[in-house]
Short mmCIF file of C-alpha atoms and ligand atoms in Angstrom, two decimals:
data_model
loop_
_atom_site.label_atom_id
_atom_site.label_comp_id
_atom_site.label_asym_id
_atom_site.label_seq_id
_atom_site.Cartn_x
_atom_site.Cartn_y
_atom_site.Cartn_z
CA MET A 18 126.70 173.05 48.00
CA PRO A 19 128.71 169.59 49.24
CA PRO A 20 132.77 170.39 49.44
CA ILE A 21 134.93 169.87 46.25
CA TYR A 22 135.72 166.27 47.60
CA GLU A 23 132.63 164.62 48.04
CA ARG A 24 131.36 166.43 44.95
CA THR A 25 134.55 164.67 43.13
CA MET A 26 134.67 161.65 44.87
CA HIS A 27 132.70 159.75 41.90
CA ARG A 28 134.66 160.82 39.07
CA MET A 29 138.05 159.81 40.50
CA SER A 30 138.12 156.51 37.91
CA ASN A 31 138.66 159.20 34.82
CA LEU A 32 141.47 160.36 36.89
CA ASN A 33 145.15 159.85 36.04
CA LEU A 34 147.12 162.46 38.23
CA GLU A 35 149.96 161.54 40.68
CA THR A 36 148.93 161.46 44.73
CA GLY A 37 151.97 160.44 45.51
CA ILE A 38 156.32 161.24 46.36
CA ARG A 39 158.63 160.24 44.23
CA LEU A 40 161.71 161.68 44.43
CA VAL A 41 161.67 165.61 44.81
CA LYS A 42 164.97 167.95 44.68
CA SER A 43 164.84 171.12 46.58
CA VAL A 44 166.70 174.28 47.21
CA GLY A 45 170.43 172.97 47.42
CA THR A 46 170.92 175.69 50.07
CA PHE A 47 169.08 178.67 51.83
CA GLU A 48 169.64 181.22 55.06
CA PHE A 49 167.28 182.70 56.34
CA GLY A 50 166.54 186.42 58.74
CA ARG A 51 167.50 189.75 58.78
CA GLU A 52 169.75 191.32 56.96
CA SER A 53 171.39 188.16 55.30
CA LEU A 54 171.51 190.22 52.30
CA GLY A 55 175.29 190.72 53.67
CA VAL A 56 176.38 187.33 53.35
CA LEU A 57 175.39 186.83 49.89
CA ASP A 58 179.02 188.11 48.61
CA GLU A 59 180.69 184.94 50.53
CA ARG A 60 178.31 182.48 48.73
CA VAL A 61 179.37 184.29 45.77
CA GLU A 62 182.61 184.28 46.56
CA ALA A 63 182.49 180.19 47.43
CA SER A 64 181.07 179.79 43.09
CA ARG A 65 183.74 182.57 42.38
CA ARG A 66 186.24 179.58 43.62
CA ASP A 67 184.88 176.88 42.98
CA ALA A 68 184.34 177.62 39.07
CA GLY A 69 188.48 178.47 39.40
CA SER A 70 189.60 175.56 41.01
CA ARG A 71 187.65 173.65 37.85
CA GLY A 72 190.25 175.93 35.30
CA GLU A 73 186.53 177.76 34.84
CA PRO A 74 185.74 181.74 34.90
CA SER A 75 184.91 183.27 37.33
CA TYR A 76 182.78 186.03 36.79
CA VAL A 77 179.70 186.49 38.44
CA VAL A 78 176.44 187.36 36.16
CA TYR A 79 173.37 189.65 38.60
CA LEU A 80 169.69 189.43 36.99
CA VAL A 81 168.19 192.48 39.29
CA ASP A 82 164.46 193.51 39.22
CA ALA A 83 164.38 196.59 37.61
CA PHE A 84 162.85 198.49 40.62
CA PHE A 85 166.56 199.13 42.41
CA GLN A 86 167.90 200.34 39.33
CA GLU A 87 167.07 203.78 41.18
CA GLU A 88 166.46 202.68 44.74
CA GLY A 89 166.05 200.28 47.64
CA GLY A 90 170.24 200.29 47.94
CA VAL A 91 170.58 196.65 46.95
CA LEU A 92 173.27 197.30 44.21
CA GLU A 93 175.18 199.33 45.78
CA ARG A 94 175.67 195.94 48.43
CA LEU A 95 176.68 193.76 45.59
CA ASP A 96 180.74 193.51 45.22
CA VAL A 97 180.49 193.88 41.83
CA GLN A 98 183.64 192.46 40.34
CA PRO A 99 185.62 193.50 36.69
CA GLY A 100 183.87 191.84 34.15
CA ASP A 101 181.17 190.98 36.23
CA ARG A 102 177.55 191.70 34.61
CA ILE A 103 174.58 193.50 36.12
CA GLU A 104 171.75 192.63 33.76
CA ILE A 105 168.28 194.14 34.91
CA VAL A 106 165.34 192.84 34.57
CA GLU A 107 162.20 194.75 33.94
CA THR A 108 158.64 193.52 35.00
CA ASP A 109 155.95 195.31 32.93
CA VAL A 110 155.17 192.26 31.62
CA GLU A 111 155.70 188.71 32.89
CA PRO A 112 158.59 186.71 31.35
CA THR A 113 158.02 186.03 27.73
CA THR A 114 160.68 182.78 26.12
CA ASP A 115 161.09 185.48 23.86
CA ALA A 116 162.58 188.02 26.34
CA VAL A 117 164.41 185.22 27.53
CA ASP A 118 166.08 184.03 24.29
CA ARG A 119 166.85 187.90 23.27
CA ARG A 120 169.04 187.73 26.67
CA VAL A 121 170.85 184.73 26.12
CA GLU A 122 171.71 185.65 22.74
CA GLN A 123 173.07 188.72 24.24
CA LEU A 124 174.60 187.85 27.05
CA LEU A 125 175.67 184.94 24.09
CA ASP A 126 176.94 187.94 21.88
CA ALA A 127 179.19 189.59 25.02
CA ASP A 128 181.33 186.08 24.84
CA ILE A 129 179.02 185.55 28.53
CA SER A 130 178.21 181.58 28.57
CA GLU A 131 180.01 180.08 31.63
CA PRO A 132 179.37 182.84 34.49
CA ALA A 133 180.73 181.31 37.59
CA THR A 134 177.10 181.80 39.66
CA LEU A 135 174.42 183.98 38.35
CA VAL A 136 172.30 185.58 41.05
CA GLY A 137 168.40 186.46 41.17
CA ILE A 138 167.41 189.87 42.62
CA GLY A 139 163.74 190.31 43.15
CA GLY A 140 160.35 188.97 42.46
CA GLY A 141 158.50 186.41 40.64
CA CYS A 142 159.58 187.64 37.29
CA THR A 143 163.72 188.34 37.85
CA LEU A 144 163.66 184.74 39.28
CA ASP A 145 162.40 183.18 37.11
CA THR A 146 164.11 185.12 34.21
CA THR A 147 167.11 183.94 36.09
CA LYS A 148 166.23 179.97 36.18
CA ALA A 149 165.37 180.69 32.54
CA VAL A 150 168.66 181.77 31.40
CA ALA A 151 170.84 179.29 33.41
CA ASN A 152 169.04 176.43 31.94
CA LEU A 153 170.01 177.85 28.65
CA LEU A 154 173.84 178.83 29.06
CA THR A 155 174.31 175.24 29.82
CA ASN A 156 171.81 173.38 26.95
CA GLY A 157 171.86 175.45 24.20
CA GLY A 158 168.54 175.97 21.59
CA ARG A 159 165.65 178.37 22.59
CA ALA A 160 163.06 178.59 25.86
CA ALA A 161 160.54 177.02 24.06
CA ASP A 162 162.47 173.25 23.34
CA TYR A 163 162.07 172.89 27.13
CA GLN A 164 158.70 174.81 28.19
CA GLY A 165 157.18 170.74 29.52
CA TRP A 166 158.51 168.57 31.94
CA ASP A 167 161.64 167.40 32.41
CA LEU A 168 163.62 168.99 29.12
CA VAL A 169 166.04 169.72 30.27
CA LYS A 170 169.29 167.41 29.41
CA VAL A 171 172.40 169.12 31.61
CA PRO A 172 172.26 170.87 34.64
CA ALA A 173 172.41 174.34 34.23
CA VAL A 174 174.79 177.37 35.61
CA HIS A 175 175.00 177.34 39.38
CA LYS A 176 173.33 179.78 40.34
CA ILE A 177 171.51 181.88 43.88
CA GLY A 178 168.18 183.88 44.82
CA VAL A 179 167.78 186.64 46.57
CA PRO A 180 163.67 187.11 46.60
CA THR A 181 162.66 190.32 47.33
CA ILE A 182 158.91 190.35 47.31
CA SER A 183 157.05 187.24 48.28
CA GLY A 184 154.64 185.09 47.41
CA THR A 185 155.46 183.19 44.36
CA GLY A 186 157.09 179.94 46.15
CA ALA A 187 159.43 180.93 42.68
CA GLU A 188 162.57 180.57 45.21
CA ALA A 189 161.42 177.38 45.86
CA THR A 190 159.89 175.60 42.54
CA ARG A 191 161.43 173.34 39.86
CA THR A 192 159.67 175.70 37.30
CA CYS A 193 160.35 179.15 35.11
CA VAL A 194 157.53 180.07 34.16
CA MET A 195 157.17 181.70 30.71
CA THR A 196 154.31 182.69 28.40
CA ASN A 197 154.99 181.95 25.05
CA VAL A 198 152.97 184.12 22.39
CA GLU A 199 152.74 182.43 19.70
CA SER A 200 151.31 179.73 21.18
CA GLY A 201 149.61 181.51 24.01
CA LEU A 202 150.98 179.35 26.25
CA LYS A 203 151.97 180.08 30.22
CA LEU A 204 154.09 177.42 30.95
CA GLY A 205 157.36 176.27 32.97
CA MET A 206 160.64 173.94 32.23
CA ASN A 207 159.69 171.87 34.93
CA SER A 208 163.12 170.35 35.64
CA ASP A 209 165.08 169.60 38.54
CA TYR A 210 167.64 171.92 37.26
CA THR A 211 165.49 174.31 37.57
CA VAL A 212 165.67 174.54 41.25
CA PHE A 213 167.74 177.47 42.74
CA ASP A 214 171.17 176.27 44.08
CA HIS A 215 170.72 178.26 47.35
CA LEU A 216 168.88 180.90 48.13
CA VAL A 217 169.45 184.43 50.79
CA LEU A 218 165.79 184.79 52.02
CA ASP A 219 165.85 188.48 53.74
CA PRO A 220 162.75 189.79 54.75
CA ASP A 221 163.76 193.48 55.00
CA LEU A 222 164.44 193.71 51.30
CA SER A 223 160.57 193.70 50.98
CA ALA A 224 159.73 196.47 52.90
CA THR A 225 159.75 198.68 49.43
CA VAL A 226 157.31 197.18 47.89
CA PRO A 227 153.94 198.93 47.14
CA ARG A 228 151.16 197.90 49.21
CA ASN A 229 148.91 196.43 46.67
CA GLN A 230 151.80 194.72 45.21
CA PHE A 231 152.42 193.12 48.62
CA PHE A 232 149.18 191.66 48.67
CA TYR A 233 149.04 190.43 45.37
CA THR A 234 152.54 188.81 45.77
CA GLY A 235 151.14 187.49 48.94
CA MET A 236 148.21 185.99 48.68
CA ASP A 237 149.53 183.61 45.67
CA THR A 238 150.46 181.25 48.41
CA TYR A 239 147.51 181.40 50.60
CA PHE A 240 146.21 180.59 46.72
CA HIS A 241 148.35 177.12 46.08
CA CYS A 242 147.95 176.06 49.10
CA LEU A 243 144.13 176.67 49.36
CA GLU A 244 143.37 175.11 46.27
CA SER A 245 146.14 171.91 46.47
CA LEU A 246 144.45 171.37 49.96
CA SER A 247 140.92 172.00 48.51
CA GLY A 248 141.95 169.40 45.99
CA ILE A 249 141.51 165.65 44.63
CA PHE A 250 145.08 164.66 44.30
CA ARG A 251 146.97 165.72 47.61
CA ASN A 252 149.71 163.82 49.40
CA ALA A 253 150.94 164.02 52.88
CA VAL A 254 154.17 166.05 52.29
CA GLY A 255 151.84 168.55 50.21
CA ASP A 256 149.92 168.71 52.92
CA ALA A 257 151.57 169.95 55.48
CA TYR A 258 153.78 172.67 53.90
CA SER A 259 150.54 173.60 53.08
CA ARG A 260 148.88 173.91 56.24
CA GLU A 261 151.57 175.44 57.76
CA ALA A 262 151.78 178.38 55.15
CA LEU A 263 148.51 178.91 55.14
CA ASN A 264 149.00 179.24 59.22
CA LEU A 265 150.91 182.10 57.93
CA CYS A 266 149.40 184.02 55.99
CA ARG A 267 146.43 183.58 57.79
CA GLN A 268 148.67 185.51 60.39
CA VAL A 269 149.80 187.86 58.32
CA PHE A 270 146.94 188.94 56.90
CA ARG A 271 144.86 189.17 59.74
CA SER A 272 147.17 191.12 61.36
CA ASP A 273 146.61 195.13 61.83
CA ASP A 274 150.14 195.21 59.54
CA MET A 275 150.96 193.12 56.60
CA MET A 276 153.55 194.96 56.28
CA SER A 277 155.03 195.30 60.02
CA ASP A 278 158.66 192.74 59.60
CA GLU A 279 157.16 189.98 61.52
CA SER A 280 155.00 190.12 59.50
CA ARG A 281 157.48 190.19 56.51
CA GLU A 282 159.43 187.56 57.77
CA LYS A 283 156.36 185.05 58.09
CA LEU A 284 155.23 185.81 54.56
CA MET A 285 158.70 184.96 53.13
CA VAL A 286 158.57 181.32 55.01
CA ALA A 287 155.10 180.66 54.45
CA SER A 288 155.97 182.10 50.44
CA TYR A 289 159.99 179.18 50.47
CA LEU A 290 156.84 176.63 52.41
CA GLY A 291 154.16 177.19 49.90
CA GLY A 292 156.82 176.80 46.88
CA CYS A 293 157.46 173.49 48.44
CA ALA A 294 154.19 172.15 48.93
CA ILE A 295 153.23 173.44 44.92
CA ALA A 296 156.65 171.30 43.73
CA THR A 297 154.80 168.48 45.19
CA SER A 298 150.94 169.35 44.63
CA TYR A 299 148.72 170.74 42.12
CA VAL A 300 146.18 174.15 42.16
CA GLY A 301 143.03 174.18 41.75
CA VAL A 302 140.63 176.81 39.74
CA VAL A 303 141.59 180.12 40.73
CA HIS A 304 144.88 179.82 38.87
CA PRO A 305 143.50 178.34 35.67
CA PHE A 306 140.93 181.24 35.82
CA SER A 307 144.37 183.44 36.36
CA ALA A 308 145.94 182.41 33.83
CA GLY A 309 143.57 183.15 31.15
CA LEU A 310 143.16 186.79 32.67
CA SER A 311 146.85 186.83 32.38
CA VAL A 312 146.83 185.34 28.57
CA VAL A 313 144.39 187.79 27.07
CA LEU A 314 144.53 190.25 28.93
CA GLY A 315 148.14 190.83 30.30
CA LEU A 316 147.59 191.18 33.66
CA HIS A 317 150.17 189.99 36.35
CA HIS A 318 149.59 186.80 38.07
CA GLY A 319 149.76 187.93 42.07
CA VAL A 320 146.58 190.45 41.06
CA ALA A 321 144.54 187.91 38.70
CA ASN A 322 144.26 185.86 41.02
CA CYS A 323 142.91 188.23 43.18
CA ILE A 324 140.17 188.99 40.37
CA ALA A 325 139.73 185.48 39.85
CA MET A 326 138.52 186.21 43.64
CA ARG A 327 135.79 187.20 42.49
CA ALA A 328 134.23 184.41 40.82
CA MET A 329 134.72 181.95 43.44
CA SER A 330 131.85 182.18 45.65
CA ASN A 331 130.53 178.94 44.86
CA ILE A 332 133.80 176.98 44.63
CA TYR A 333 135.55 177.40 47.76
CA PRO A 334 133.09 179.34 49.23
CA GLU A 335 135.11 179.32 52.94
CA ALA A 336 138.48 180.66 51.49
CA TYR A 337 136.26 183.42 49.63
CA ALA A 338 134.81 185.20 52.81
CA GLU A 339 137.88 184.70 54.04
CA PHE A 340 140.08 186.39 51.37
CA TRP A 341 137.65 189.17 51.17
CA GLU A 342 137.97 189.82 54.26
CA MET A 343 141.92 190.55 54.50
CA ALA A 344 141.69 192.38 51.78
CA ALA A 345 139.66 194.69 53.75
CA ILE A 346 141.54 194.24 57.12
CA GLN A 347 144.58 195.12 54.96
CA GLY A 348 142.90 198.31 52.46
CA VAL A 349 144.01 197.01 49.31
CA ASP A 350 142.26 197.85 46.15
CA ILE A 351 141.00 194.31 44.16
CA PRO A 352 140.27 195.76 40.21
CA THR A 353 137.15 195.64 39.41
CA GLY A 354 134.56 195.11 36.25
CA LEU A 355 137.78 194.25 33.79
CA CYS A 356 135.70 191.46 31.82
CA SER A 357 132.25 192.85 31.45
CA GLU A 358 131.95 194.42 28.57
CA LEU A 359 134.39 191.98 25.63
CA SER A 360 134.10 191.03 22.16
CA ASP A 361 133.07 187.24 22.00
CA ASP A 362 136.42 186.58 20.67
CA ASP A 363 138.10 187.83 23.88
CA TYR A 364 135.41 185.55 25.99
CA ARG A 365 136.11 182.73 23.74
CA ALA A 366 140.03 183.40 24.25
CA LEU A 367 139.59 183.58 27.78
CA TYR A 368 137.41 180.09 28.10
CA GLU A 369 140.03 177.81 26.57
CA ALA A 370 143.21 180.03 27.84
CA THR A 371 141.35 178.04 31.38
CA VAL A 372 140.62 175.19 30.26
CA ILE A 373 143.29 174.27 28.75
CA HIS A 374 144.84 173.73 32.35
CA GLU A 375 143.55 169.87 32.94
CA LYS A 376 145.44 169.57 35.52
CA PRO A 377 144.44 171.41 38.23
CA LEU A 378 141.30 171.34 37.18
CA MET A 379 140.87 167.63 37.15
CA ASN A 380 142.29 168.56 40.59
CA ALA A 381 139.69 170.08 41.74
CA LEU A 382 136.34 169.10 40.49
CA GLY A 383 137.29 165.37 38.76
CA GLY A 384 137.66 164.30 35.29
CA ASP A 385 134.74 165.74 33.73
CA PHE A 386 135.30 169.50 34.64
CA ARG A 387 133.82 170.06 31.45
CA ASP A 388 130.65 169.23 32.69
CA ILE A 389 130.74 171.91 35.26
CA LEU A 390 132.75 174.80 33.44
CA THR A 391 130.40 174.72 29.73
CA HIS A 392 131.63 177.51 27.76
CA GLU A 393 128.21 179.99 29.21
CA LYS A 394 129.00 178.90 33.09
CA VAL A 395 132.81 180.39 32.25
CA ILE A 396 132.22 183.29 30.59
CA GLY A 397 129.71 184.30 33.53
CA MET A 398 132.48 183.46 35.65
CA PHE A 399 134.55 186.05 33.76
CA GLN A 400 131.39 188.88 34.05
CA ALA A 401 131.63 188.18 37.31
CA MET A 402 134.42 188.93 38.12
P1 NAD B 22 156.99 190.34 39.72
O1 NAD B 22 158.58 189.55 39.92
O2 NAD B 22 156.38 190.90 38.93
O3 NAD B 22 157.08 192.09 40.48
C1 NAD B 22 155.96 192.95 41.40
C2 NAD B 22 156.91 193.92 41.43
O4 NAD B 22 157.39 194.32 42.07
C3 NAD B 22 157.32 194.69 40.40
O5 NAD B 22 157.14 195.61 39.86
C4 NAD B 22 158.57 194.23 40.97
O6 NAD B 22 159.42 195.51 39.67
C5 NAD B 22 158.15 194.98 42.49
N1 NAD B 22 158.99 194.38 43.64
C6 NAD B 22 159.63 193.74 43.65
N2 NAD B 22 160.51 193.29 44.79
C7 NAD B 22 159.97 195.34 45.12
C8 NAD B 22 160.74 195.17 46.67
N3 NAD B 22 161.54 195.40 47.21
N4 NAD B 22 160.41 196.96 46.43
C9 NAD B 22 159.46 197.34 45.39
N5 NAD B 22 158.99 197.14 44.00
C10 NAD B 22 159.21 195.40 44.24
O7 NAD B 22 156.03 189.44 40.50
P2 NAD B 22 155.70 188.76 41.65
O8 NAD B 22 154.04 188.43 41.78
O9 NAD B 22 156.56 188.09 42.28
O10 NAD B 22 155.91 187.24 40.52
C11 NAD B 22 155.24 187.06 39.26
C12 NAD B 22 155.57 186.19 38.62
O11 NAD B 22 155.91 185.45 39.12
C13 NAD B 22 155.22 185.62 37.49
O12 NAD B 22 155.37 186.05 35.84
C14 NAD B 22 153.79 184.52 37.47
O13 NAD B 22 154.32 183.52 36.02
C15 NAD B 22 155.73 183.59 37.34
N6 NAD B 22 155.75 182.57 39.28
C16 NAD B 22 156.82 182.21 39.24
C17 NAD B 22 156.09 180.03 39.50
C18 NAD B 22 157.04 179.47 39.84
O14 NAD B 22 156.81 178.48 40.49
N7 NAD B 22 158.23 179.90 38.89
C19 NAD B 22 155.26 180.71 40.98
C20 NAD B 22 154.16 181.56 40.47
C21 NAD B 22 154.28 182.38 39.79
ZN1 ZN B 23 150.98 181.26 41.61
#
């Protein structure tokens, strides 16, 4: 089969995605390096001072991944002062608009509307929850009102991101992904206001991640960048970020130990660069199929991407081979057989939840992607997973 690019060039007249870069909002400031968690207190203190100098309250809200409630030694290292609040973020279910709304309501009920800063410490679920809460505290309304592009009207509460697992790039992007259970829509608040003001990138924090999870989430960077670089709608900046992020992913996942100190450091950089890449480009075929698995079967994003890869041998042949080689080197398990015996309704739902992602599918397959991804073909791909 010829490369996707050649196959789809003739269809470009049907398309209207952007290939240029207009105005890119990046993370305000960040620090990177082992033990950089040690400087978090200073950053938080600076936010307290800034708020105080404006005559605003100086309390802080920490949103912390539930893992650290008992383990990980992070809570103990926070300079929690009277009036501050610690919110635990459970990750059994990925963020929903309802869950975000409930959290905001609880904060408002407790008279917490103007923290000096929100600090999100955790994986994609926690970082996205932090971003969404920060937007809602200043904008009012409900999370679903802002799912889409540039719907957030005023700047969010100041926010600091501290990723503890690498791969989603959520630390760098201008979105916060939430599922709207009612409408079945999995979409974020895409806005410049969603971008973190500051990041603390400390690779020591990811040492406690279980191996399978480390691979599933880490591979999100690989997929983001592979899909962008294989797409029709590209730009030089996105390509440059993607190429280096992929290069780092290969170094990590082809090494003897993806979780060595050196590898965790590289993956944290890759994740950040991958987030920057995806902020200026589009994903491709893996993500829509993965979203189908998440929306219909409730699978988490990272593992769903890896499962979707089982059906990608014709679409991304080289990456398909490389992916399975890396999974074998690292000795991780990728679940299988989850879609072999579903009801017709479930298959229909999977199809719908996949082809709804028009932009990435156009980017990968061209404007006539529905001619390639017929109902039958899509169901066959899910059954092959
Ligand atoms: P996650 O936040 O669900 O975390 C995965 C698991 O790892 C959880 O069980 C968590 O408790 C655990 N964990 C995290 N850090 C740990 C640590 N240091 N030690 C031990 N366990 C730890 O998973 P994720 O893959 O990082 O994030 C997935 C979410 O990110 C999805 O909701 C997805 O939609 C979203 N996402 C967002 C963007 C974006 O740009 N905003 C991009 C891609 C994905
Ligand atoms: Zn992803």
